Amino acid sequence: MVSEYGFFGALLVIGAVLGLAPVIAPLFLAPRSLGDKTRDTYECGMETEGSAWVRFDIAYYLFALIFVAFEVDVLYILPVAVVFGEYAWRDLIELSLFIGILFLAVIYAWRKGVLHWR
């Protein structure tokens, strides 16, 4: 009985240490020099031109959200496709319904003009 609680406690401590180590380690290991360029905006090794605070069109965000939604849906489709087995027809119908609903979402977004790039 005591060993089960001890094992659980050990796992809890190990999880806390492994979770906090990446947060605490940079406090001791990171360089502390503050030069002239420390607070400048840095992008791909290129000097920035103008202000870094530029407003982007909402279309970028909508397009990104639609992309992320479809990428997450692939995560749901892949396991079902891998375990096709005894109920292959049922799985095929369920996947077809799922993809059909996604297709309706694309048609809806297309009709609303979300996919129209200005």
PDB file of C-alpha atoms in Angstrom:
ATOM      1  CA  MET A   1       0.000   0.000   0.000  1.00  0.00           C
ATOM      2  CA  VAL A   2       2.749   2.423   0.964  1.00  0.00           C
ATOM      3  CA  SER A   3       4.822   1.514  -2.097  1.00  0.00           C
ATOM      4  CA  GLU A   4       1.967   2.519  -4.432  1.00  0.00           C
ATOM      5  CA  TYR A   5       1.797   5.967  -2.864  1.00  0.00           C
ATOM      6  CA  GLY A   6       5.583   6.195  -2.926  1.00  0.00           C
ATOM      7  CA  PHE A   7       5.652   5.317  -6.628  1.00  0.00           C
ATOM      8  CA  PHE A   8       2.949   7.894  -7.336  1.00  0.00           C
ATOM      9  CA  GLY A   9       4.839  10.508  -5.316  1.00  0.00           C
ATOM     10  CA  ALA A  10       8.070   9.750  -7.146  1.00  0.00           C
ATOM     11  CA  LEU A  11       6.337  10.143 -10.515  1.00  0.00           C
ATOM     12  CA  LEU A  12       4.803  13.412  -9.344  1.00  0.00           C
ATOM     13  CA  VAL A  13       8.181  14.769  -8.241  1.00  0.00           C
ATOM     14  CA  ILE A  14       9.911  13.644 -11.445  1.00  0.00           C
ATOM     15  CA  GLY A  15       7.137  15.223 -13.547  1.00  0.00           C
ATOM     16  CA  ALA A  16       7.404  18.504 -11.636  1.00  0.00           C
ATOM     17  CA  VAL A  17      11.200  18.574 -11.991  1.00  0.00           C
ATOM     18  CA  LEU A  18      11.056  17.795 -15.722  1.00  0.00           C
ATOM     19  CA  GLY A  19       8.330  20.401 -16.194  1.00  0.00           C
ATOM     20  CA  LEU A  20      10.104  23.162 -14.287  1.00  0.00           C
ATOM     21  CA  ALA A  21      13.664  22.465 -15.478  1.00  0.00           C
ATOM     22  CA  PRO A  22      13.230  24.132 -18.926  1.00  0.00           C
ATOM     23  CA  VAL A  23      11.724  27.174 -17.236  1.00  0.00           C
ATOM     24  CA  ILE A  24      14.369  27.565 -14.528  1.00  0.00           C
ATOM     25  CA  ALA A  25      17.509  26.501 -16.470  1.00  0.00           C
ATOM     26  CA  PRO A  26      17.617  29.602 -18.742  1.00  0.00           C
ATOM     27  CA  LEU A  27      17.641  31.850 -15.687  1.00  0.00           C
ATOM     28  CA  PHE A  28      21.058  30.425 -14.813  1.00  0.00           C
ATOM     29  CA  LEU A  29      22.429  29.591 -18.273  1.00  0.00           C
ATOM     30  CA  ALA A  30      21.300  32.472 -20.506  1.00  0.00           C
ATOM     31  CA  PRO A  31      23.750  35.300 -21.235  1.00  0.00           C
ATOM     32  CA  ARG A  32      23.039  38.564 -19.424  1.00  0.00           C
ATOM     33  CA  SER A  33      24.638  41.100 -21.758  1.00  0.00           C
ATOM     34  CA  LEU A  34      22.374  43.959 -22.782  1.00  0.00           C
ATOM     35  CA  GLY A  35      23.770  45.596 -25.895  1.00  0.00           C
ATOM     36  CA  ASP A  36      22.325  48.200 -28.238  1.00  0.00           C
ATOM     37  CA  LYS A  37      20.678  45.554 -30.416  1.00  0.00           C
ATOM     38  CA  THR A  38      19.174  43.524 -27.581  1.00  0.00           C
ATOM     39  CA  ARG A  39      15.716  45.081 -27.711  1.00  0.00           C
ATOM     40  CA  ASP A  40      15.534  45.516 -31.495  1.00  0.00           C
ATOM     41  CA  THR A  41      13.078  43.521 -33.562  1.00  0.00           C
ATOM     42  CA  TYR A  42      14.878  40.647 -35.273  1.00  0.00           C
ATOM     43  CA  GLU A  43      13.468  38.766 -38.228  1.00  0.00           C
ATOM     44  CA  CYS A  44      15.421  36.142 -40.153  1.00  0.00           C
ATOM     45  CA  GLY A  45      18.736  37.984 -39.874  1.00  0.00           C
ATOM     46  CA  MET A  46      17.403  41.008 -41.757  1.00  0.00           C
ATOM     47  CA  GLU A  47      17.181  44.518 -40.422  1.00  0.00           C
ATOM     48  CA  THR A  48      13.600  45.678 -40.086  1.00  0.00           C
ATOM     49  CA  GLU A  49      12.315  48.542 -42.171  1.00  0.00           C
ATOM     50  CA  GLY A  50       9.739  50.781 -40.567  1.00  0.00           C
ATOM     51  CA  SER A  51       7.612  49.918 -37.600  1.00  0.00           C
ATOM     52  CA  ALA A  52       7.216  46.324 -36.461  1.00  0.00           C
ATOM     53  CA  TRP A  53       3.623  47.026 -35.395  1.00  0.00           C
ATOM     54  CA  VAL A  54       1.838  46.647 -38.718  1.00  0.00           C
ATOM     55  CA  ARG A  55      -1.852  45.792 -38.888  1.00  0.00           C
ATOM     56  CA  PHE A  56      -2.610  42.697 -40.909  1.00  0.00           C
ATOM     57  CA  ASP A  57      -5.816  42.051 -42.773  1.00  0.00           C
ATOM     58  CA  ILE A  58      -8.317  39.760 -41.028  1.00  0.00           C
ATOM     59  CA  ALA A  59      -8.201  37.464 -44.074  1.00  0.00           C
ATOM     60  CA  TYR A  60      -4.788  36.167 -42.933  1.00  0.00           C
ATOM     61  CA  TYR A  61      -6.218  35.105 -39.590  1.00  0.00           C
ATOM     62  CA  LEU A  62      -9.354  33.540 -41.081  1.00  0.00           C
ATOM     63  CA  PHE A  63      -7.306  31.625 -43.625  1.00  0.00           C
ATOM     64  CA  ALA A  64      -4.967  30.407 -40.860  1.00  0.00           C
ATOM     65  CA  LEU A  65      -7.899  29.307 -38.689  1.00  0.00           C
ATOM     66  CA  ILE A  66      -9.431  27.344 -41.549  1.00  0.00           C
ATOM     67  CA  PHE A  67      -6.036  25.736 -42.237  1.00  0.00           C
ATOM     68  CA  VAL A  68      -5.601  24.748 -38.575  1.00  0.00           C
ATOM     69  CA  ALA A  69      -9.134  23.339 -38.436  1.00  0.00           C
ATOM     70  CA  PHE A  70      -8.477  21.088 -41.417  1.00  0.00           C
ATOM     71  CA  GLU A  71      -5.105  20.011 -40.084  1.00  0.00           C
ATOM     72  CA  VAL A  72      -6.710  18.969 -36.794  1.00  0.00           C
ATOM     73  CA  ASP A  73      -9.365  17.068 -38.728  1.00  0.00           C
ATOM     74  CA  VAL A  74      -6.628  15.045 -40.418  1.00  0.00           C
ATOM     75  CA  LEU A  75      -5.599  13.912 -36.941  1.00  0.00           C
ATOM     76  CA  TYR A  76      -9.087  12.476 -36.482  1.00  0.00           C
ATOM     77  CA  ILE A  77      -9.223  10.841 -39.907  1.00  0.00           C
ATOM     78  CA  LEU A  78      -5.838   9.106 -39.784  1.00  0.00           C
ATOM     79  CA  PRO A  79      -6.488   6.758 -36.814  1.00  0.00           C
ATOM     80  CA  VAL A  80      -9.801   5.623 -38.286  1.00  0.00           C
ATOM     81  CA  ALA A  81      -8.157   4.945 -41.643  1.00  0.00           C
ATOM     82  CA  VAL A  82      -5.397   2.942 -39.967  1.00  0.00           C
ATOM     83  CA  VAL A  83      -7.751   0.646 -38.042  1.00  0.00           C
ATOM     84  CA  PHE A  84     -10.081  -0.280 -40.900  1.00  0.00           C
ATOM     85  CA  GLY A  85     -11.019  -3.797 -40.047  1.00  0.00           C
ATOM     86  CA  GLU A  86     -14.126  -5.806 -39.362  1.00  0.00           C
ATOM     87  CA  TYR A  87     -16.507  -2.872 -39.870  1.00  0.00           C
ATOM     88  CA  ALA A  88     -14.859  -1.380 -42.960  1.00  0.00           C
ATOM     89  CA  TRP A  89     -18.126  -0.244 -44.583  1.00  0.00           C
ATOM     90  CA  ARG A  90     -19.324   1.472 -41.422  1.00  0.00           C
ATOM     91  CA  ASP A  91     -15.948   3.215 -41.044  1.00  0.00           C
ATOM     92  CA  LEU A  92     -16.027   4.275 -44.686  1.00  0.00           C
ATOM     93  CA  ILE A  93     -19.523   5.746 -44.267  1.00  0.00           C
ATOM     94  CA  GLU A  94     -18.500   7.588 -41.088  1.00  0.00           C
ATOM     95  CA  LEU A  95     -15.407   9.020 -42.780  1.00  0.00           C
ATOM     96  CA  SER A  96     -17.486  10.024 -45.795  1.00  0.00           C
ATOM     97  CA  LEU A  97     -19.948  11.858 -43.555  1.00  0.00           C
ATOM     98  CA  PHE A  98     -17.095  13.572 -41.700  1.00  0.00           C
ATOM     99  CA  ILE A  99     -15.395  14.686 -44.921  1.00  0.00           C
ATOM    100  CA  GLY A 100     -18.780  15.727 -46.326  1.00  0.00           C
ATOM    101  CA  ILE A 101     -19.394  18.006 -43.353  1.00  0.00           C
ATOM    102  CA  LEU A 102     -15.918  19.482 -43.825  1.00  0.00           C
ATOM    103  CA  PHE A 103     -16.718  20.017 -47.492  1.00  0.00           C
ATOM    104  CA  LEU A 104     -19.896  21.866 -46.520  1.00  0.00           C
ATOM    105  CA  ALA A 105     -17.811  24.075 -44.223  1.00  0.00           C
ATOM    106  CA  VAL A 106     -15.498  24.921 -47.145  1.00  0.00           C
ATOM    107  CA  ILE A 107     -18.473  25.748 -49.367  1.00  0.00           C
ATOM    108  CA  TYR A 108     -19.922  27.957 -46.620  1.00  0.00           C
ATOM    109  CA  ALA A 109     -16.600  29.794 -46.180  1.00  0.00           C
ATOM    110  CA  TRP A 110     -16.286  30.158 -49.945  1.00  0.00           C
ATOM    111  CA  ARG A 111     -19.816  31.612 -50.257  1.00  0.00           C
ATOM    112  CA  LYS A 112     -19.139  34.062 -47.418  1.00  0.00           C
ATOM    113  CA  GLY A 113     -16.010  35.264 -49.230  1.00  0.00           C
ATOM    114  CA  VAL A 114     -13.521  34.109 -46.610  1.00  0.00           C
ATOM    115  CA  LEU A 115     -11.375  32.349 -49.203  1.00  0.00           C
ATOM    116  CA  HIS A 116     -11.389  35.347 -51.570  1.00  0.00           C
ATOM    117  CA  TRP A 117      -7.911  36.844 -51.356  1.00  0.00           C
ATOM    118  CA  ARG A 118      -7.868  40.599 -51.774  1.00  0.00           C
TER     119      ARG A 118
END
